[in-house]
Coordinates of C-alpha atoms and ligand atoms in Angstrom, one line a residue:
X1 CA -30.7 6.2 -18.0
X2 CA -27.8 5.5 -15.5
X3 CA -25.7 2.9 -15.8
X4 CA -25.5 1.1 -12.5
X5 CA -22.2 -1.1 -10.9
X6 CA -22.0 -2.1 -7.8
X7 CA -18.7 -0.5 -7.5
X8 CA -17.2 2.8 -9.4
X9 CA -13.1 3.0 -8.5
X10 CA -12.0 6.9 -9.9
X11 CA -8.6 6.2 -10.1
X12 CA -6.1 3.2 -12.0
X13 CA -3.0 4.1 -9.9
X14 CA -1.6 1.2 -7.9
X15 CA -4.5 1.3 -5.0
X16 CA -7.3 1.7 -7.5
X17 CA -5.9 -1.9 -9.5
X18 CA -5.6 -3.3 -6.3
X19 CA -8.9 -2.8 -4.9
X20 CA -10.4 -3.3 -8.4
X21 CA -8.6 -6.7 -8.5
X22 CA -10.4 -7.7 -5.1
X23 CA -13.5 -6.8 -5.7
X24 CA -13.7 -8.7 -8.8
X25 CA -12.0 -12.1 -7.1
X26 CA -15.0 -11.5 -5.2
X27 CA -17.7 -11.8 -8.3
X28 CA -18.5 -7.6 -7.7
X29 CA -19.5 -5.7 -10.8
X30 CA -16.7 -3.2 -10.2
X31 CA -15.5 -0.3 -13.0
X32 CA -12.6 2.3 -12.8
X33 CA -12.8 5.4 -14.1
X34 CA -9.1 7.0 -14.6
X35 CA -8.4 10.9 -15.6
X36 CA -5.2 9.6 -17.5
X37 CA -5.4 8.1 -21.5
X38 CA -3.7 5.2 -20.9
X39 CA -2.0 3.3 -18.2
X40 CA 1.2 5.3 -19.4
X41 CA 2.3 7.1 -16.5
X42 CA 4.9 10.2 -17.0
X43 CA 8.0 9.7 -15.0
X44 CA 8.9 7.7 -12.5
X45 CA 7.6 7.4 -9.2
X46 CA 8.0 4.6 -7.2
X47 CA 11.0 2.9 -7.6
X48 CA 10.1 -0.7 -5.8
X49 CA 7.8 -3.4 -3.8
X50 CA 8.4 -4.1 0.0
X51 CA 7.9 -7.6 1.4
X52 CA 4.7 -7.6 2.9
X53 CA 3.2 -6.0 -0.6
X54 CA 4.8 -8.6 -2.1
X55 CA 3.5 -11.2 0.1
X56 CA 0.0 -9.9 -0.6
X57 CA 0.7 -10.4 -4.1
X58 CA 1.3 -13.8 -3.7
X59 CA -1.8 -14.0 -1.6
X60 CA -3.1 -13.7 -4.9
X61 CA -0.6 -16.4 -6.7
X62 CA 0.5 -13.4 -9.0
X63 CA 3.9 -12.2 -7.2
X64 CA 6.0 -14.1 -9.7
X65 CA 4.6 -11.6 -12.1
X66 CA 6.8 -8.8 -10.6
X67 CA 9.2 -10.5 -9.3
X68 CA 10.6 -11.9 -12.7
X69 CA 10.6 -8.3 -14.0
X70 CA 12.7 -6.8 -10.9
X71 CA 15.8 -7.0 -9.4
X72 CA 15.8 -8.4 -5.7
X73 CA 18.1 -6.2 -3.5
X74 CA 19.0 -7.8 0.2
X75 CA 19.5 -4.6 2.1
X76 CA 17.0 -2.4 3.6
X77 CA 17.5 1.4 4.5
X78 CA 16.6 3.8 7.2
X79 CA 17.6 7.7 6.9
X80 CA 20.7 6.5 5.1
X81 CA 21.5 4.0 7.2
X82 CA 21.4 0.2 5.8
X83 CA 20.5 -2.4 7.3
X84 CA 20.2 -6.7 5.7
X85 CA 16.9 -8.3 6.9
X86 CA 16.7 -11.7 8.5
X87 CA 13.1 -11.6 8.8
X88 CA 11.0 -14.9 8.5
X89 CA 9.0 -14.6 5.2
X90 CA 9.6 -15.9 1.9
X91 CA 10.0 -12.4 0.7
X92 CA 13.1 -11.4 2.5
X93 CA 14.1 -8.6 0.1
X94 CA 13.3 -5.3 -1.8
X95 CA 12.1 -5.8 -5.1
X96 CA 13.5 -2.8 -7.9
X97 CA 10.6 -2.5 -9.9
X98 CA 9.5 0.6 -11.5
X99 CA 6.2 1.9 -10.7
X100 CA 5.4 2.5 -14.6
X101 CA 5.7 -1.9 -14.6
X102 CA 3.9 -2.1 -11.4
X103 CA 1.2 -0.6 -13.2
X104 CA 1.4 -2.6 -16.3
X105 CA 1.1 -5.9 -14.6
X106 CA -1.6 -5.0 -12.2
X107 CA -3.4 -3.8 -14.6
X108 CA -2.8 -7.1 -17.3
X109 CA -4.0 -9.2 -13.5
X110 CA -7.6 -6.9 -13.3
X111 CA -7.9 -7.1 -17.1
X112 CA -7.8 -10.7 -16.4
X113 CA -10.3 -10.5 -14.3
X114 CA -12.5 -8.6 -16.3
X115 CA -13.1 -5.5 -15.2
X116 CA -13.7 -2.7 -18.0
X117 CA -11.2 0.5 -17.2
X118 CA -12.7 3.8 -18.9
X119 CA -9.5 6.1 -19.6
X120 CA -9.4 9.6 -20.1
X121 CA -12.4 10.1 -18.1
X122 CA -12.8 11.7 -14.5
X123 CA -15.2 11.8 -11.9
X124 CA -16.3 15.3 -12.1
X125 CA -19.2 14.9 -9.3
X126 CA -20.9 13.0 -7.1
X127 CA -23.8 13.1 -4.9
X128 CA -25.0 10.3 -2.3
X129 CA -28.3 9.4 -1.4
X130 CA -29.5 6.0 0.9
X131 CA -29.2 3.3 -1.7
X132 CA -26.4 4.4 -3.3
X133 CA -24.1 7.4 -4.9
X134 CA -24.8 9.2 -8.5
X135 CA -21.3 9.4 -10.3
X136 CA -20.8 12.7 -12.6
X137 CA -18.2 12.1 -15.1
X138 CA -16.1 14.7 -17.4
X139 CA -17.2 12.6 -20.6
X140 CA -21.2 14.4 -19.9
X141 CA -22.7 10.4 -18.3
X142 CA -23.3 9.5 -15.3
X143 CA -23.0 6.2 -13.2
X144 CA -25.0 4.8 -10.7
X145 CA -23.2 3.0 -7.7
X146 CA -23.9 1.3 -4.6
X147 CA -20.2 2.6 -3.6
X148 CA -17.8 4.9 -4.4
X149 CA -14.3 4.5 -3.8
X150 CA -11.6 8.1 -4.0
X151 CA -8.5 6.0 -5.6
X152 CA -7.4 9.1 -7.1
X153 CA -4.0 10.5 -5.3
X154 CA -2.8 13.2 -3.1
X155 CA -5.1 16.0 -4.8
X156 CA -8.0 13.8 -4.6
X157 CA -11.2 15.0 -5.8
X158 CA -13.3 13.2 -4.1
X159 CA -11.8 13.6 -1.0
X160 CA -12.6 17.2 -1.1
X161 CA -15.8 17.0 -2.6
X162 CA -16.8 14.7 -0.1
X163 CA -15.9 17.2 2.8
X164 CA -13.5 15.0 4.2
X165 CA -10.5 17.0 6.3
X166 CA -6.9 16.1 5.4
X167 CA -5.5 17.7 8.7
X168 CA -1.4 17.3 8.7
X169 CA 1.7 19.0 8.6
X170 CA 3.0 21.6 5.8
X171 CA 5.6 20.8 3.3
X172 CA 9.4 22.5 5.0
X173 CA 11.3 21.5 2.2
X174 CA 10.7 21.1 -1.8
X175 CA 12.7 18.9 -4.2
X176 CA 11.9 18.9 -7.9
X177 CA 12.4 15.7 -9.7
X178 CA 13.1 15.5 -13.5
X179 CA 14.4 13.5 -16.4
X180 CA 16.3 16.0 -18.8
X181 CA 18.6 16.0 -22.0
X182 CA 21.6 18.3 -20.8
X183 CA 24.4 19.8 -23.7
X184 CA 27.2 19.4 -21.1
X185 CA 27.4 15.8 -19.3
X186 CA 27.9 16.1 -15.4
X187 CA 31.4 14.9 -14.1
X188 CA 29.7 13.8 -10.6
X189 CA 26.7 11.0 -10.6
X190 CA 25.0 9.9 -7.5
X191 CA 23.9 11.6 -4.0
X192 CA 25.2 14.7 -3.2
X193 CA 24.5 17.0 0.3
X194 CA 25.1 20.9 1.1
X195 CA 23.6 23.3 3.3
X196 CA 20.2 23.4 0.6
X197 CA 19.5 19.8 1.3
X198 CA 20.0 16.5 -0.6
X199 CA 20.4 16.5 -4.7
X200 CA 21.5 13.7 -6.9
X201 CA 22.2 13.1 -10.6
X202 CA 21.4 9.9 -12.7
X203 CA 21.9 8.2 -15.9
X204 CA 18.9 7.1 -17.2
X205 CA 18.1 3.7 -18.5
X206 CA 18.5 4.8 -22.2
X207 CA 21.7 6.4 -22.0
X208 CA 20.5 9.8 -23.4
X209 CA 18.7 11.6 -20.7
X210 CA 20.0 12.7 -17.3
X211 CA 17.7 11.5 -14.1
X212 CA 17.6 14.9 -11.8
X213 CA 17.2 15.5 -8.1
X214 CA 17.6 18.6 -6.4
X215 CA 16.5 20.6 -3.2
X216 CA 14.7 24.0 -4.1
X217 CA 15.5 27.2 -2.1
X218 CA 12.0 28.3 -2.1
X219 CA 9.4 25.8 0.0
X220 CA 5.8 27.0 -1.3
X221 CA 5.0 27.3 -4.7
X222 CA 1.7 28.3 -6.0
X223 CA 2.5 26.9 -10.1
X224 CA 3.2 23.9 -11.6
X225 CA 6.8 23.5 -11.9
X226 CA 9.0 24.3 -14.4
X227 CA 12.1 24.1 -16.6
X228 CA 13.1 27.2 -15.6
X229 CA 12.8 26.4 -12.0
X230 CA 14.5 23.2 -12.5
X231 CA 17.6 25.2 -14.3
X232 CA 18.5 27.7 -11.7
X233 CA 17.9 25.2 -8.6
X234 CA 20.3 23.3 -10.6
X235 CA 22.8 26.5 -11.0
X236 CA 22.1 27.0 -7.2
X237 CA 23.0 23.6 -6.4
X238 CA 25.9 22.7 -8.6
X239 CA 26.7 26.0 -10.7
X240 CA 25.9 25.2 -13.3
X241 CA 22.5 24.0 -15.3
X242 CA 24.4 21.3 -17.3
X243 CA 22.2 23.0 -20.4
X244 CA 19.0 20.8 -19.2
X245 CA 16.4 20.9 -21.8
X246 CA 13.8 19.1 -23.1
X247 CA 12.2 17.4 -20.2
X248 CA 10.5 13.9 -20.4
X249 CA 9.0 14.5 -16.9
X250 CA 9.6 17.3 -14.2
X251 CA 7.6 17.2 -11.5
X252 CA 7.9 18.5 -7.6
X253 CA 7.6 16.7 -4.1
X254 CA 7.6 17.9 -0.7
X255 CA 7.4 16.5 2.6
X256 CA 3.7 17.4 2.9
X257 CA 2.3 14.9 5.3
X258 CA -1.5 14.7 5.4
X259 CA -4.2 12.1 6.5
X260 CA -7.8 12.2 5.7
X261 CA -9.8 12.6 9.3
X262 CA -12.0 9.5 7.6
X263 CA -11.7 6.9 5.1
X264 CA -15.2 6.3 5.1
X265 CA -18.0 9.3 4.2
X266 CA -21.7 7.0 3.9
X267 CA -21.3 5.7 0.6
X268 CA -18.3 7.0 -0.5
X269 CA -14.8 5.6 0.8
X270 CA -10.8 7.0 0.5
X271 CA -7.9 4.5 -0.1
X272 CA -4.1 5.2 -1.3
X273 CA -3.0 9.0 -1.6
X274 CA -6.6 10.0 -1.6
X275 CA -6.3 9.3 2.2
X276 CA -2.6 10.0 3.1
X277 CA 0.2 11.7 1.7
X278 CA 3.6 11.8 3.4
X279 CA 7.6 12.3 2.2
X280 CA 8.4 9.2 -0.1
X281 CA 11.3 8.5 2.2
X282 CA 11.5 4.4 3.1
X283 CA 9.2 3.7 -0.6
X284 CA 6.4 3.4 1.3
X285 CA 3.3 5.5 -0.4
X286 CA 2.6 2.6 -2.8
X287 CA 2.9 -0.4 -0.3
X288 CA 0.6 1.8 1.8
X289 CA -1.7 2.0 -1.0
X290 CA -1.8 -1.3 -2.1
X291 CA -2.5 -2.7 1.7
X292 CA -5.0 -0.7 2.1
X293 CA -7.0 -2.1 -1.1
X294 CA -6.4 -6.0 0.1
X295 CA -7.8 -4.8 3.8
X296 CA -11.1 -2.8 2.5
X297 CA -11.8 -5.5 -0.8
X298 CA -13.1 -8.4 1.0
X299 CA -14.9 -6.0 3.6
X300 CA -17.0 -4.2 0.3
X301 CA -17.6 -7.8 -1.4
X302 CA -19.1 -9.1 1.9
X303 CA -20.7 -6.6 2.4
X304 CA -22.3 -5.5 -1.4
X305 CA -23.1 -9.4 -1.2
X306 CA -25.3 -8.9 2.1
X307 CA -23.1 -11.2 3.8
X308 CA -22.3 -8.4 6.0
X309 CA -23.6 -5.4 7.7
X310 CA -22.5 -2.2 6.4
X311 CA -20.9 -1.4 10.1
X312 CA -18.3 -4.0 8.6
X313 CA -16.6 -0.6 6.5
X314 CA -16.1 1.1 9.7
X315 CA -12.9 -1.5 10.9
X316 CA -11.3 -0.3 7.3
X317 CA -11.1 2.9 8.8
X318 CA -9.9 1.8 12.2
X319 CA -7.2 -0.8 11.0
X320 CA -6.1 0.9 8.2
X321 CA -5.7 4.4 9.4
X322 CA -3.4 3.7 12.4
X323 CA -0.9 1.9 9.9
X324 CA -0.7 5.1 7.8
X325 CA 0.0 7.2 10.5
X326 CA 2.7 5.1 11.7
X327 CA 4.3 5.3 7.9
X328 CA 3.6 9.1 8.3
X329 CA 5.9 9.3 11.8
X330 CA 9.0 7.2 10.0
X331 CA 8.8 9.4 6.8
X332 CA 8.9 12.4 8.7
X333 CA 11.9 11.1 10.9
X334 CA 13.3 10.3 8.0
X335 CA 13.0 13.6 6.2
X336 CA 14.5 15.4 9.6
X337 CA 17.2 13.0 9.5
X338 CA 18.5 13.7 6.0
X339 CA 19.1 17.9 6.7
X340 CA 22.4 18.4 5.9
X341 CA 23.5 20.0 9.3
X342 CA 25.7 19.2 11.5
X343 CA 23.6 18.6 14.9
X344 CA 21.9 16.7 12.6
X345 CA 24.7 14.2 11.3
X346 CA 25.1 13.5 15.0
X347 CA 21.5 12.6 15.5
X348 CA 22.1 10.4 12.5
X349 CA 24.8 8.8 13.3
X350 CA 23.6 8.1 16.5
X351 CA 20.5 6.5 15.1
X352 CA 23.4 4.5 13.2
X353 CA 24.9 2.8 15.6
X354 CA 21.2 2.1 17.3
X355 CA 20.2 0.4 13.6
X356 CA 23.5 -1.2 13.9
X357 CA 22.3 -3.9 17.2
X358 CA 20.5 -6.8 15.9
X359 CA 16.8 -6.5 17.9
X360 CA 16.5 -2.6 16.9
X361 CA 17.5 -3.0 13.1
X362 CA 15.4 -6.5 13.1
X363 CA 12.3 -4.2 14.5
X364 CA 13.2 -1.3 11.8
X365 CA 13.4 -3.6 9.1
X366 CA 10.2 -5.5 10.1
X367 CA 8.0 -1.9 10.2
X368 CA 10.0 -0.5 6.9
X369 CA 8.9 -3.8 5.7
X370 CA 5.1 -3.6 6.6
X371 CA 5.1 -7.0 8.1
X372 CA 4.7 -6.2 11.9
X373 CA 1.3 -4.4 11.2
X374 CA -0.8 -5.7 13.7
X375 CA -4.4 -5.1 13.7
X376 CA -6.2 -4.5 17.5
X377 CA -8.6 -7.2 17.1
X378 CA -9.8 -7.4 20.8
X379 CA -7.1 -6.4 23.5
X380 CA -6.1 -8.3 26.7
X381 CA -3.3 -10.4 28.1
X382 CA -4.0 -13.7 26.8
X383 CA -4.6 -12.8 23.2
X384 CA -2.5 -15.2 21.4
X385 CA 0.5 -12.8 19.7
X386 CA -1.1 -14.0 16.1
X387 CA -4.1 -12.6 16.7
X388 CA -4.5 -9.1 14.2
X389 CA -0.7 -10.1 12.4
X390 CA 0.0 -11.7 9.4
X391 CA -0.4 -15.3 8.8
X392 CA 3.3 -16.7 8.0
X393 CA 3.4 -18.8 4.7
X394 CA 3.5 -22.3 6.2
X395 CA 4.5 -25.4 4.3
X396 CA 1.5 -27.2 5.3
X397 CA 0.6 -30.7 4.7
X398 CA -3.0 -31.2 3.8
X399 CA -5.4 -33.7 3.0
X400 CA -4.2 -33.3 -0.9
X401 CA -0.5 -33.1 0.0
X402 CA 2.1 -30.3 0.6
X403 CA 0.3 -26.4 0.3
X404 CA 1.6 -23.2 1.5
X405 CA -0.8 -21.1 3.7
X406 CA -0.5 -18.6 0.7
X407 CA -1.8 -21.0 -2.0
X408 CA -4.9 -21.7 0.3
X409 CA -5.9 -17.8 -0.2
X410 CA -5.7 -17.2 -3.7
X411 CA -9.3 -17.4 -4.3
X412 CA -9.6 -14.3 -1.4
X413 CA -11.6 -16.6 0.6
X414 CA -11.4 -16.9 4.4
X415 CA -9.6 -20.1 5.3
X416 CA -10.0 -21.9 8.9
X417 CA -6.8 -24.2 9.3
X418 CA -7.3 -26.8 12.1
X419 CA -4.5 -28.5 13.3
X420 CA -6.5 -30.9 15.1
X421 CA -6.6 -33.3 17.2
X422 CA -10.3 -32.9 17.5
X423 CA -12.8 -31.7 14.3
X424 CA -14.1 -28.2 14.3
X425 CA -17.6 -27.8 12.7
X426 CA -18.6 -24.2 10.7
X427 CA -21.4 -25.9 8.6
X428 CA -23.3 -22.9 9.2
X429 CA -20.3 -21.0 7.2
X430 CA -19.3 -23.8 4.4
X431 CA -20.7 -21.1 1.4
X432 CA -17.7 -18.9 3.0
X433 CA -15.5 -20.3 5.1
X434 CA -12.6 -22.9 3.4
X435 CA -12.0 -25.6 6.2
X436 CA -8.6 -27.3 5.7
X437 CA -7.0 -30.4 8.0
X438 CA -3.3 -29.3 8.1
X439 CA -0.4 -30.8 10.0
X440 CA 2.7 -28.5 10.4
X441 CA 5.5 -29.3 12.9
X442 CA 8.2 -26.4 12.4
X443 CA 8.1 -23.5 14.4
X444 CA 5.4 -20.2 14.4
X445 CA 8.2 -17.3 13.7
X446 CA 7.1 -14.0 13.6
X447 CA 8.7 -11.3 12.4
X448 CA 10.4 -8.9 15.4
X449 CA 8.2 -10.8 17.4
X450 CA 10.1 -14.2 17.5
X451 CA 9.3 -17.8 18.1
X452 CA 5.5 -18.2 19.7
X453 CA 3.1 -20.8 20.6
X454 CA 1.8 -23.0 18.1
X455 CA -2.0 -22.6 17.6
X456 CA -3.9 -25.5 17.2
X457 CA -6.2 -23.7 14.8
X458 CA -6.1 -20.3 12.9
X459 CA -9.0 -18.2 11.1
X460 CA -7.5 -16.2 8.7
X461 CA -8.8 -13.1 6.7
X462 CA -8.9 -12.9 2.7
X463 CA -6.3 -10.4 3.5
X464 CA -4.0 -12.8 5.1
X465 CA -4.6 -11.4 8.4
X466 CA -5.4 -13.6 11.9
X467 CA -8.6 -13.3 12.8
X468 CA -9.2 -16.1 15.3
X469 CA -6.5 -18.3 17.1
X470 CA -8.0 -21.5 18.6
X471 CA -5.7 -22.9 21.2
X472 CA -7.5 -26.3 22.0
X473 CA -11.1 -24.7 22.0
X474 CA -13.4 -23.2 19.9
X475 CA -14.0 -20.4 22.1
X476 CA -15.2 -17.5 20.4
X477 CA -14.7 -18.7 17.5
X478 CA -18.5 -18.5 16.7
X479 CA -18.3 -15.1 17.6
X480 CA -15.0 -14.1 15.1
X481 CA -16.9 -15.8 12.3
X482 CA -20.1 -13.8 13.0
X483 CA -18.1 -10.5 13.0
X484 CA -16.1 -11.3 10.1
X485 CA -17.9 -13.4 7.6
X486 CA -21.8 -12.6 9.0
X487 CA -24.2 -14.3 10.5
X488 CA -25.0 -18.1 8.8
X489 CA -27.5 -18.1 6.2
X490 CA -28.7 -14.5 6.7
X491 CA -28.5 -11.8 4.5
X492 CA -28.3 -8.0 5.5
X493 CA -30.1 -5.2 4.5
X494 CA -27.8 -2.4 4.1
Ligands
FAD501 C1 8.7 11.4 -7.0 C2 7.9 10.3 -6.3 C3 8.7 9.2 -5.8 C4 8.0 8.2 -5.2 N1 8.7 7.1 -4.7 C5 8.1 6.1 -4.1 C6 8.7 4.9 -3.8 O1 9.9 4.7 -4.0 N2 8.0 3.9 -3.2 C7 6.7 4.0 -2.9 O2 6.1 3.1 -2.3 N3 6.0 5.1 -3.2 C8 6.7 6.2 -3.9 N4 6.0 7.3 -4.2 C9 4.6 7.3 -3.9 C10 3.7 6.5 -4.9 O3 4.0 7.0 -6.2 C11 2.3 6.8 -4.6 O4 2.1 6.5 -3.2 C12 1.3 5.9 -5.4 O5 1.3 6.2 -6.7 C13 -0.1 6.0 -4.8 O6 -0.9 5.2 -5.6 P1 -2.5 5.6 -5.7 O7 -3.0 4.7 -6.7 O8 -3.0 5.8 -4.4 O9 -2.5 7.1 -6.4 P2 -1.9 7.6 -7.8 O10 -0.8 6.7 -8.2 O11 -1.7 9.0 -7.6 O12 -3.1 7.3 -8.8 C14 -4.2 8.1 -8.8 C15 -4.9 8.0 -10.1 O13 -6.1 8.7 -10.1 C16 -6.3 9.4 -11.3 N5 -7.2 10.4 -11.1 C17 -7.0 11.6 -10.3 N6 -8.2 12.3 -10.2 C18 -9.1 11.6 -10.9 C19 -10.5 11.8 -11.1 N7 -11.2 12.9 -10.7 N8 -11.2 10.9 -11.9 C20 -10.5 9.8 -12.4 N9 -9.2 9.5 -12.2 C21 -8.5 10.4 -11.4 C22 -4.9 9.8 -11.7 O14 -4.8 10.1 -13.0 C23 -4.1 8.6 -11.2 O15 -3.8 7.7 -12.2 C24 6.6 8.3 -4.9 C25 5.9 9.4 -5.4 C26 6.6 10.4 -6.0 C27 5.8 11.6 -6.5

């Protein structure tokens, strides 16, 4: 006897919470499954939140959460170059947080939600067939899903037993990472640079252990790394092994950059590092990760809940993978950027002094930031610039008093904001569609983008995203809501 859920996540990283999170604002009977025996994660990997992530948080009402357990920094960087933000959102600033929190309090936000995680289990198979996918796990059971979803990192199995091509670029340099007790103390901390590459040395939080960065001579490696590897890149990087033993965590990263062809296989869908991989230059993996859960959760809901047709899936793929590959371009730059050479320092400081003119850094910040992504929702001149971009965070004043645009989507609904004068009518959608009176009389900024016209209504995506920009009609608005939310009253057979 399988079990069945409508939903099987293999993975609790950062995308798999995420997505698990969604699903389950969303009433979905959603499980993870993660390889891992606890939410303990070895190491440290990501060291922060950028704005948009943290705005989507607080799509949720839950960004509090991590921001009272981080340290807000006002300066942004690019290849070394730093640059402050004056971008219009709330959350003008990078949040420190370690990814071993981030975990934590996603994970507290989905056990909140109720949704069982099964640790120190994998997925050890699958196979698809029309009305759903048969989940093999390492434990001897088996699941029965209607979907899939591969939230299990770089090496992702299910990517690969799937079929799914992860075309890219191979790693040209290799930098081991490690957190080590040394007998002789290092008389130089921070970032240093030589003809190897880049290489830096830490103090660690509990005052004991040395945080280690350092370039490797050697590129490809066939073995897992270790402490002998880490000793003599150390020797051949500052003479000396500073007597590094006992490693808490040791670990290798390159500047591998690979995308999955397709996010979508039938039944069976990629998100996070199960669908891109790149250089974690700019902090951007887990943002990516994360974005990609709030942009595929309601899409899955909708469509598990036969609000939707299952061709709904297909714009995850289309909106999500061009935003990857854009963080792929920048974290490659970036990589070539930091080689230690001296054409190279030229290039870089060239790039400098371009990062150093307002519009330039203001666009740079805005794309290091995630919050000029900008969905193609329908092309053509008049397309209001909202249309596909985030919704700002309004102070609104509703029919119950002062709300922020952000409050109105905690519940990952769809909200339809008319500004009036005239009434807009989507009785057909009321069982999905929140319609809210609003007044607001400050000015529609967007990030790099400027000042633009005010709409006089807005349709806006659980994800936060614009989906509909009335500008005294309701043309197509029928039409957005159809595409978006289904058809009124029907259910689909998927
Ligand atoms: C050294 C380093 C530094 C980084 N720095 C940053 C940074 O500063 N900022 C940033 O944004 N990103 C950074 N990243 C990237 C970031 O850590 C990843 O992008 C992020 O963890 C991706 O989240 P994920 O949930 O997609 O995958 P993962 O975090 O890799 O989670 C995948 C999960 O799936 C589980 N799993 C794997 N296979 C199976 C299976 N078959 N069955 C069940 N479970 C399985 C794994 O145990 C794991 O818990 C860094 C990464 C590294 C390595």
């Amino acid at each position: 006897m399988l079990t069945e859920h409508a939903v099987v996540i293999a993975g609790a990283g950062p995308t798999g919470l995420m997505l698990a999170g969604e699903l389950a604002l969303a009433g979905i009977d959603v499980i993870i499954v993660e390889r891992r025996l606890s939410q303990e994660l070895a190491g440290q990997r990501a060291g922060g939140l950028l704005p948009r992530t943290i705005e989507i948080l607080d799509q949720r009402g839950i960004a509090d959460r991590f921001v009272s357990q981080g340290m807000k920094h006002q300066v942004t960087m690019f290849t070394g170059t730093t640059f402050v933000s004056d971008l219009p959102t709330r959350h003008n600033y990078v949040l420190g947080l370690k990814q071993n929190h981030i975990e934590r309090i996603l994970a507290g936000w989905v056990g909140e939600l109720g949704v069982p995680i099964h640790y120190g289990i994998e997925v050890t198979g699958f196979s698809q067939h029309d009305s759903g996918v048969d989940v093999a796990l390492s434990n001897g059971q088996s699941l029965r899903a209607q979907y899939l979803v591969g939230c299990d990192g770089g090496r992702s199995f299910i990517r690969k037993a799937a079929g799914i091509a992860f075309p890219g670029l191979d790693p040209s340099t290799s930098n081991l990472i490690a957190e080590v007790e040394v007998t002789q103390q290092p008389t130089e901390w921070g970032i240093r640079r030589d003809a190897l590459g880049i290489h830096a040395l830490s103090k660690l939080e509990d005052g004991a252990r040395v945080g280690v960065l350092v370039t490797e001579r050697q590129v490809v490696h066939t073995a897992e790394p270790t402490l002998q590897d880490l000793r003599e890149a150390l020797i051949a990087a500052y003479g000396t092994d500073f007597g590094a033993h006992n490693p808490t965590w040791l670990s290798r990263f390159t500047d591998m950059t690979r995308q999955a062809a397709a996010y979508r296989d039938r039944r069976v869908l990629l998100a996070g590092d199960s669908a891109h991989v790149h250089p974690p230059d700019g902090g951007q993996g887990i943002q990516t990760g994360m974005q990609d859960s709030m942009n595929l959760g309601w899409k899955l809901a909708q469509v598990i809940n036969r609000r939707a047709p299952d061709s709904l899936l297909d714009s995850y793929h289309s909106e999500r993978h061009p935003v990857a590959a854009r963080v792929m371009r920048n974290s490659i730059a970036q990589v070539m950027l930091r080689r230690p050479d001296e054409r190279t320092q030229a290039l870089r400081d060239t790039i400098a002094e371009v990062l150093g003119l307002p519009e330039p850094s203001r666009r740079f910040a805005a794309m290091m930031f995630g919050l000029d992504i900008h969905y193609d929702l329908g092309s053509g001149d008049n397309r209001h610039p909202l249309l596909g971009r985030r919704m700002p965070d309004l102070d609104l004043i509703a029919a119950d008093g002062p709300v922020r645009v952000f409050k109105l989507l905690h519940a990952a609904r769809p909200v339809l904001l008319n500004f009036g004068p005239g009434d807009i009518d989507i009785t057909p959608w009321a069982d999905r569609v929140q319609l809210v009176r609003a007044e607001y009389d400050g000015p529609w900024e967007l990030p790099a983008l400027g000042v633009v016209a005010a709409p006089s209504a807005v349709l806006i995506r659980p994800d936060g995203y614009v989906a509909w920009v009335g500008e005294g009609t309701q043309q197509n608005l029928a039409e957005a809501l159809v595409t978006w939310f289904g058809a009124p009253g029907a259910t689909t057979l998927n």
